[in-house]
PDB file of C-alpha atoms in Angstrom:
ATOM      1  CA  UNK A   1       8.072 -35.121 -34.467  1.00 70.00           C
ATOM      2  CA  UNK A   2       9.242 -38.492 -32.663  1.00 75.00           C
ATOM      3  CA  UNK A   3      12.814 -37.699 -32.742  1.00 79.00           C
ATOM      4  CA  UNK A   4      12.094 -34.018 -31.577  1.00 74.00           C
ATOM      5  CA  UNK A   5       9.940 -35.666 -28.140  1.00 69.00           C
ATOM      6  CA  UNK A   6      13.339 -38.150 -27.731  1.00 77.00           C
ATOM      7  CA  UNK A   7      15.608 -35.487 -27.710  1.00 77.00           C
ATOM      8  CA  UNK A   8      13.390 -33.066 -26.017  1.00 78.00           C
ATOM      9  CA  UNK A   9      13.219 -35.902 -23.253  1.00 75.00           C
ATOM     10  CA  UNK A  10      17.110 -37.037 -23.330  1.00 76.00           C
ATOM     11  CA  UNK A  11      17.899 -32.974 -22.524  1.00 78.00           C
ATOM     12  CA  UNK A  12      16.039 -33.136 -19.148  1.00 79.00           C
ATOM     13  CA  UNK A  13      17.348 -36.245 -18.442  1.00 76.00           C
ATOM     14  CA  UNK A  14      20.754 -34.672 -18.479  1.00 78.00           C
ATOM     15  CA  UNK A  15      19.491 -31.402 -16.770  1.00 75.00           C
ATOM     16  CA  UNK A  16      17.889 -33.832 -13.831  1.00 71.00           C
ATOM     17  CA  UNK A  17      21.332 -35.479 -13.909  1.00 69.00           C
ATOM     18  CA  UNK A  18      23.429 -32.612 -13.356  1.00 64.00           C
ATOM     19  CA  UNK A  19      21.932 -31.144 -10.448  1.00 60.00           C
ATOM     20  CA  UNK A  20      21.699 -34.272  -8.943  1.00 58.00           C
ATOM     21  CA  UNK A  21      25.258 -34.261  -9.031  1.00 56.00           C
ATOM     22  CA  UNK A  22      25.769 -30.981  -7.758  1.00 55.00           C
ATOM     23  CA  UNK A  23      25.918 -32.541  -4.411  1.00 56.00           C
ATOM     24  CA  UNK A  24      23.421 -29.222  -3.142  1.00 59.00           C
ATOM     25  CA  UNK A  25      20.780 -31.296  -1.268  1.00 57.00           C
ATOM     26  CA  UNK A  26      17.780 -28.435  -0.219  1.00 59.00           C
ATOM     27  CA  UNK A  27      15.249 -29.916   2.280  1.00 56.00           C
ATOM     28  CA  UNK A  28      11.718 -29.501   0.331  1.00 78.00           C
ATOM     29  CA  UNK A  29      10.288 -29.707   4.004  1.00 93.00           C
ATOM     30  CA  UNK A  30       8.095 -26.836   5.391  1.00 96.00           C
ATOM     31  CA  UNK A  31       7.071 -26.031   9.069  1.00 96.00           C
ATOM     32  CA  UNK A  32       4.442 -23.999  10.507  1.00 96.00           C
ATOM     33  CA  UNK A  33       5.153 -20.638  11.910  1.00 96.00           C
ATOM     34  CA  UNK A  34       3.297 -21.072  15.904  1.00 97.00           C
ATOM     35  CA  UNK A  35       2.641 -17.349  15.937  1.00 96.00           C
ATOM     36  CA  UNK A  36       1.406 -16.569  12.617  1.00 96.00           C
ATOM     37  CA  UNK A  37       0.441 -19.909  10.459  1.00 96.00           C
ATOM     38  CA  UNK A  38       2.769 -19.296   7.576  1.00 95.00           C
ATOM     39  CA  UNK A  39       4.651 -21.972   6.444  1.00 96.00           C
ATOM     40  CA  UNK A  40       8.610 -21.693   6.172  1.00 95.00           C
ATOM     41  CA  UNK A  41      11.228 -23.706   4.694  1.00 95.00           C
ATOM     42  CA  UNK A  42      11.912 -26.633   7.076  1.00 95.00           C
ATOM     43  CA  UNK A  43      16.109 -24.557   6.980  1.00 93.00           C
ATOM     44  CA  UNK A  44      15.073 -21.588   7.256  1.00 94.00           C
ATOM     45  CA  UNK A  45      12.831 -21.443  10.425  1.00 95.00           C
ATOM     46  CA  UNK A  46      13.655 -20.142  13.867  1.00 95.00           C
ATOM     47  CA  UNK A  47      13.148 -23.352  16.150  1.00 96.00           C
ATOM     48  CA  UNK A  48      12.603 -22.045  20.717  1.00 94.00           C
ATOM     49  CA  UNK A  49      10.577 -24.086  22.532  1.00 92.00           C
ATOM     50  CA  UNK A  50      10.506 -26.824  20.432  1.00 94.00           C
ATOM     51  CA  UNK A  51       8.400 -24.814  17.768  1.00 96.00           C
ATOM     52  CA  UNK A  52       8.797 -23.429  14.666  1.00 96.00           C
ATOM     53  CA  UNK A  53       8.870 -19.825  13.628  1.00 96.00           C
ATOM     54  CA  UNK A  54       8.878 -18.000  10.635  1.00 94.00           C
ATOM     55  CA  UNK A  55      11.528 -15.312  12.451  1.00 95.00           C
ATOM     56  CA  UNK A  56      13.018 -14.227  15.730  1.00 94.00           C
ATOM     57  CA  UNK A  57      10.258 -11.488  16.506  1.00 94.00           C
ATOM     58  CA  UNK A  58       7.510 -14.168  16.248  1.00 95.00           C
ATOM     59  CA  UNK A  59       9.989 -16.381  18.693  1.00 96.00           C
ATOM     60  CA  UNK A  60       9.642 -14.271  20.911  1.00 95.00           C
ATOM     61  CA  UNK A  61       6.169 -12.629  20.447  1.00 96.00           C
ATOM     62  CA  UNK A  62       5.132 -16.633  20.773  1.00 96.00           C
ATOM     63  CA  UNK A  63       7.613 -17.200  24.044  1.00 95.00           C
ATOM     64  CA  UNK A  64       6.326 -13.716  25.943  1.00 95.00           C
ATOM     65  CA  UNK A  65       2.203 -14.579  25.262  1.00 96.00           C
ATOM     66  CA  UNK A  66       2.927 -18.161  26.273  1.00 94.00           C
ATOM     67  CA  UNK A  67       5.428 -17.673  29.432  1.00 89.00           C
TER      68      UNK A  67
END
């Protein structure tokens, strides 16, 4: 059972290895959609104003109610 934990363990050391060295680096960051309070991936919001959005219609929804 030992050797089955050790090996188990030395596989997803090598898994954890490999993407490492993928050279992909993902930011794990999330923001705060300013219109709607849903939180977004830190790469894949829509930044006006200096705030964060979770798209370009709540941007702008955001920009018109506030300007």
């Amino acid at each position: 059972i030992g050797l089955f934990f050790a090996i188990r363990q030395a596989n997803r050391l090598r898994a954890a290895q490999q993407d490492n060295e993928s050279g992909e680096t993902r930011s794990l960051e999330s923001v705060r959609c300013e219109q709607c309070g849903v939180f977004v991936p830190e790469d894949r919001a829509v930044r006006r104003d200096d705030r964060d959005f979770c798209s370009w219609e709540h941007a702008e929804e955001w920009h018109q109610a506030h300007h």
